[in-house]
Coordinates of C-alpha atoms in Angstrom, one line a residue:
M215 CA -119.5 32.7 -97.9
N216 CA -118.0 29.7 -99.7
I217 CA -119.0 26.1 -99.3
I218 CA -116.3 25.3 -96.7
D219 CA -117.4 28.2 -94.5
D220 CA -121.0 27.0 -95.0
I221 CA -120.1 23.5 -93.8
Q222 CA -118.1 24.8 -90.9
L223 CA -121.1 27.0 -89.8
Q224 CA -123.6 24.1 -90.0
Y225 CA -121.2 21.9 -88.0
K226 CA -120.7 24.6 -85.4
I227 CA -124.3 25.5 -84.8
G228 CA -125.7 22.0 -85.2
G229 CA -126.2 19.6 -82.3
I230 CA -124.6 16.3 -81.5
A231 CA -126.7 14.4 -84.1
N232 CA -125.6 16.7 -86.8
K233 CA -122.0 16.3 -85.8
M234 CA -122.3 12.6 -85.7
I235 CA -123.5 12.5 -89.3
Y236 CA -120.7 14.8 -90.3
W237 CA -118.2 12.5 -88.6
N238 CA -119.6 9.4 -90.4
V239 CA -119.7 11.1 -93.8
G240 CA -116.2 12.7 -93.4
L241 CA -114.6 9.4 -92.3
F242 CA -116.2 7.6 -95.2
L243 CA -114.8 10.1 -97.7
L244 CA -111.3 9.6 -96.2
S245 CA -111.7 5.8 -96.3
I246 CA -112.3 6.0 -100.0
I247 CA -108.8 7.5 -100.4
F248 CA -107.0 5.0 -98.1
F249 CA -109.1 1.8 -98.1
Y250 CA -111.1 1.5 -101.3
Q251 CA -109.8 -1.2 -103.6
F252 CA -110.6 0.0 -107.2
K253 CA -109.6 -3.4 -108.6
T254 CA -112.1 -5.3 -106.6
G255 CA -114.7 -2.5 -106.2
G256 CA -114.9 -2.8 -102.4
F257 CA -113.4 -1.6 -99.1
D258 CA -110.6 -3.4 -97.3
Y259 CA -110.5 -2.0 -93.8
P260 CA -107.5 -2.9 -91.6
D261 CA -108.0 -4.7 -88.3
W262 CA -107.0 -1.6 -86.4
L263 CA -110.2 0.2 -87.6
A264 CA -112.7 -2.6 -88.2
V265 CA -113.6 -4.8 -85.2
S266 CA -112.4 -8.3 -85.7
S267 CA -114.2 -11.5 -84.5
D268 CA -110.8 -12.8 -83.5
P269 CA -110.5 -12.2 -79.7
N270 CA -106.7 -12.1 -79.9
I271 CA -106.8 -9.2 -82.3
L272 CA -109.4 -7.4 -80.2
L273 CA -107.2 -7.9 -77.1
Y274 CA -104.4 -5.8 -78.6
K275 CA -106.7 -3.4 -80.5
P276 CA -109.6 -2.7 -78.1
W277 CA -110.3 0.8 -79.6
T278 CA -111.8 -1.0 -82.6
L279 CA -114.9 -1.6 -80.5
L280 CA -115.6 2.1 -81.2
T281 CA -113.8 3.0 -84.4
Y282 CA -115.8 0.4 -86.4
A283 CA -119.0 2.4 -85.7
F284 CA -117.8 5.3 -87.8
F285 CA -116.9 3.5 -91.1
H286 CA -119.0 1.9 -93.8
Y287 CA -118.6 -0.6 -96.6
G288 CA -120.2 1.5 -99.4
F289 CA -122.2 4.5 -100.3
L290 CA -125.6 2.7 -100.0
H291 CA -124.5 1.4 -96.6
L292 CA -123.7 4.9 -95.5
F293 CA -126.7 6.5 -97.1
F294 CA -129.3 4.3 -95.5
N295 CA -127.6 4.3 -92.1
M296 CA -127.5 8.2 -92.1
M297 CA -131.1 8.3 -93.0
V298 CA -132.1 6.2 -90.1
L299 CA -129.6 7.9 -87.8
N300 CA -131.2 11.3 -88.6
F301 CA -134.7 9.9 -88.0
S302 CA -133.7 8.2 -84.7
S303 CA -131.7 11.2 -83.5
R304 CA -134.6 13.6 -83.9
L305 CA -136.8 11.2 -81.9
F306 CA -134.2 10.5 -79.2
L307 CA -133.3 14.2 -78.6
T308 CA -137.0 15.1 -78.2
F309 CA -136.8 13.5 -74.8
F310 CA -133.1 13.3 -73.8
T311 CA -130.0 15.4 -73.7
Q312 CA -127.1 15.5 -76.1
K313 CA -124.8 14.0 -73.5
Q314 CA -127.1 11.0 -73.1
Y315 CA -127.2 10.7 -76.9
L316 CA -123.4 10.6 -77.1
G317 CA -123.1 8.2 -74.2
L318 CA -125.7 5.8 -75.7
Y319 CA -124.1 5.9 -79.1
I320 CA -120.6 5.0 -77.8
L321 CA -121.7 2.5 -75.2
S322 CA -124.1 0.7 -77.5
A323 CA -121.4 0.4 -80.2
I324 CA -119.0 -1.1 -77.7
F325 CA -121.6 -3.5 -76.4
A326 CA -122.7 -4.6 -79.9
G327 CA -119.0 -5.1 -80.9
L328 CA -118.4 -7.4 -78.0
C329 CA -121.6 -9.4 -78.8
F330 CA -120.3 -9.7 -82.4
V331 CA -116.9 -11.1 -81.2
I332 CA -118.4 -13.5 -78.7
S333 CA -121.1 -14.8 -81.0
F334 CA -118.7 -15.4 -83.9
Y335 CA -116.2 -17.1 -81.5
F336 CA -118.8 -19.7 -80.5
L337 CA -120.0 -20.0 -84.1
H338 CA -116.4 -20.7 -85.1
Q339 CA -116.5 -18.0 -87.8
S340 CA -114.0 -15.3 -88.7
S341 CA -114.9 -11.9 -90.0
T342 CA -114.6 -8.1 -89.5
M343 CA -117.3 -5.5 -89.1
V344 CA -117.9 -1.8 -89.7
G345 CA -121.0 0.3 -89.6
A346 CA -123.0 2.6 -87.3
S347 CA -126.2 0.4 -87.5
A348 CA -125.9 -1.0 -83.9
A349 CA -125.7 2.4 -82.3
I350 CA -128.5 3.7 -84.5
M351 CA -130.7 0.8 -83.4
A352 CA -129.9 1.6 -79.8
L353 CA -131.1 5.1 -80.3
L354 CA -134.3 4.0 -82.0
V355 CA -135.2 1.2 -79.5
A356 CA -134.3 3.5 -76.5
T357 CA -136.8 6.1 -77.8
T358 CA -139.4 3.4 -78.5
T359 CA -139.0 2.0 -75.0
Y360 CA -139.6 5.4 -73.5
Q361 CA -142.5 6.5 -75.8
P362 CA -143.8 3.4 -77.7
L363 CA -147.2 5.0 -78.5
M364 CA -145.7 8.1 -80.1
E365 CA -147.4 8.7 -83.4
L366 CA -145.4 9.1 -86.6
R367 CA -146.7 10.2 -90.0
L368 CA -145.1 8.1 -92.8
L369 CA -145.4 8.9 -96.5
L370 CA -148.0 6.8 -98.3
I371 CA -148.9 5.0 -95.1
G372 CA -150.2 7.7 -92.7
Y373 CA -150.1 7.7 -89.0
V374 CA -148.5 4.8 -87.2
K375 CA -147.2 4.1 -83.7
L376 CA -143.4 4.3 -83.1
W377 CA -143.3 0.7 -81.8
H378 CA -144.8 -0.5 -85.1
V379 CA -141.9 0.9 -87.0
T380 CA -139.3 -0.5 -84.6
A381 CA -141.0 -3.9 -84.5
V382 CA -140.8 -4.2 -88.3
I383 CA -137.1 -3.3 -88.3
L384 CA -136.3 -5.8 -85.6
L385 CA -138.4 -8.5 -87.2
L386 CA -136.5 -8.1 -90.5
D387 CA -133.2 -8.5 -88.6
L388 CA -134.4 -11.7 -87.0
L389 CA -135.6 -13.2 -90.3
Q390 CA -132.3 -12.4 -92.1
I391 CA -129.9 -13.4 -89.3
Q392 CA -129.1 -16.7 -91.0
M393 CA -129.3 -15.5 -94.6
D394 CA -126.5 -13.0 -95.1
N395 CA -124.5 -10.5 -93.0
T396 CA -125.0 -12.5 -89.9
G397 CA -122.5 -10.4 -87.9
G398 CA -124.3 -7.2 -88.9
H399 CA -127.7 -8.5 -87.8
I400 CA -126.3 -9.8 -84.5
A401 CA -124.8 -6.3 -83.9
H402 CA -128.2 -4.6 -84.8
L403 CA -130.1 -6.8 -82.3
S404 CA -127.4 -6.3 -79.6
G405 CA -127.6 -2.6 -80.1
A406 CA -131.4 -2.7 -79.8
F407 CA -131.1 -4.8 -76.6
F408 CA -128.7 -2.3 -75.1
G409 CA -131.0 0.6 -76.0
Y410 CA -133.9 -1.1 -74.1
I411 CA -131.7 -1.8 -71.0
Y412 CA -130.4 1.7 -71.1
I413 CA -133.8 3.3 -70.8
K414 CA -135.0 0.9 -68.1
L415 CA -131.9 1.7 -66.0
L416 CA -132.4 5.4 -66.7
Q417 CA -136.0 5.2 -65.5
N418 CA -134.7 3.6 -62.3
G419 CA -132.2 6.4 -61.7
T420 CA -129.1 4.9 -63.3
D421 CA -127.7 6.9 -66.2
L422 CA -125.0 4.9 -68.0
S423 CA -124.1 7.9 -70.1
K424 CA -122.3 9.4 -67.1
I425 CA -119.5 6.8 -67.7
V426 CA -118.8 8.5 -71.0
D427 CA -119.2 12.0 -69.7
K428 CA -116.7 11.4 -66.9
I429 CA -114.2 10.1 -69.4
V430 CA -114.7 13.0 -71.7
C431 CA -114.4 15.5 -68.9
F432 CA -111.3 13.8 -67.6
F433 CA -109.5 14.4 -70.9
D434 CA -111.0 17.9 -71.2
G435 CA -110.2 18.8 -67.6
K436 CA -113.8 19.9 -67.0
K437 CA -116.3 19.1 -64.3
T438 CA -119.2 16.9 -65.2
M439 CA -122.6 18.6 -65.6
P440 CA -125.9 17.2 -64.2
F441 CA -127.9 15.0 -66.6
K442 CA -131.6 15.3 -67.4
K443 CA -133.6 12.9 -65.3
V444 CA -136.5 11.4 -67.3
H445 CA -138.2 9.4 -64.5
V446 CA -139.2 12.5 -62.5
N447 CA -141.7 15.1 -63.5
P448 CA -141.4 17.9 -60.9
R449 CA -143.6 20.9 -61.1
K450 CA -141.9 24.0 -62.3
P451 CA -141.4 26.6 -59.6
A452 CA -143.4 29.8 -59.8
I453 CA -141.5 32.6 -61.6
K454 CA -141.5 35.9 -59.7
K455 CA -142.2 38.9 -61.8
V456 CA -139.4 41.4 -62.0
S457 CA -140.0 45.0 -62.9
K458 CA -136.6 45.4 -64.5
I459 CA -136.6 45.1 -68.2
I460 CA -133.5 43.5 -69.8
V461 CA -132.8 44.7 -73.3
K462 CA -130.6 42.6 -75.6
D463 CA -128.0 44.3 -77.7
K464 CA -128.7 44.6 -81.3
T465 CA -126.3 41.9 -82.5
Q466 CA -127.6 39.3 -80.0
Q467 CA -131.1 40.1 -81.0
Q468 CA -130.3 39.6 -84.7
I469 CA -128.6 36.2 -83.9
D470 CA -131.7 35.1 -81.9
E471 CA -133.9 36.0 -84.8
I472 CA -131.7 34.0 -87.3
L473 CA -131.7 31.0 -85.0
D474 CA -135.4 31.1 -84.6
K475 CA -135.7 31.2 -88.4
I476 CA -133.4 28.1 -88.6
S477 CA -135.6 26.2 -86.1
Q478 CA -138.8 27.0 -88.0
S479 CA -137.7 26.7 -91.6
G480 CA -134.3 25.1 -91.6
Y481 CA -130.8 26.4 -92.3
D482 CA -131.4 26.5 -96.1
S483 CA -134.0 29.2 -95.6
L484 CA -131.4 31.8 -94.6
T485 CA -130.2 34.4 -97.1
S486 CA -126.6 34.7 -97.9
E487 CA -126.3 37.9 -95.8
E488 CA -127.8 36.1 -92.8
K489 CA -125.4 33.2 -93.2
D490 CA -122.4 35.6 -93.5
F491 CA -123.6 37.4 -90.4
L492 CA -124.0 34.2 -88.4
F493 CA -120.6 32.9 -89.5
Q494 CA -118.8 36.2 -88.5
S495 CA -120.6 36.3 -85.2
G496 CA -119.5 32.7 -84.4
K497 CA -115.8 33.5 -84.8

């Protein structure tokens, strides 16, 4: 199996968080080819990709409220965002579904983009913005709102509560909002606010992610599937014992064993034969 097949397999068997990281990294690599200015040493994104603080531009290019959330200004910008995205995604998906993840990512990016445009309009400033930070903050704050006392083990620090980590990040944004990257900090705080509101509405029975799900299903021609409700904790119904024994076929059993190995030790723990087998089975 070559590296391309390896990447395709990881993308295929990975969840929504894994796919989101692949999209961000892949689009960043493409942006180097098309938008990196080697003379100045920086990126120059057009206003049909980056969200502009000019309402007139946004009016004619509304899709930029989403596209900006998949591009970055540099390697370090991408690297740190993907680190926090991976961290926040694992926490969020512990309690919520992949559809809710996708819905929150998209809706929070749109909301933060609008807040950026409105705030810069009243500040009489002009700028453009790219980056996934607002959506990442929404994921982190959403999880913190739902499970603030969740314990995390941090290197060199030890065990801390999730709300401690989130509070420090939000405080840094507040302290730096007038120093530099004002638009970015406004977007971060806007995304955080949306994540909080999203969970509060979800706990009251309103799932905003259904908006995104209906749009996706409309273009795919599929019916919407029910979402996980987090505000109800019903008892599991008793499972009747059945005397019939269901035997898996040998191929499916081997696939299940490999997937169990991935969940316990990670994809890199697979042998080359196991990777080849899984890739061929997925075709």
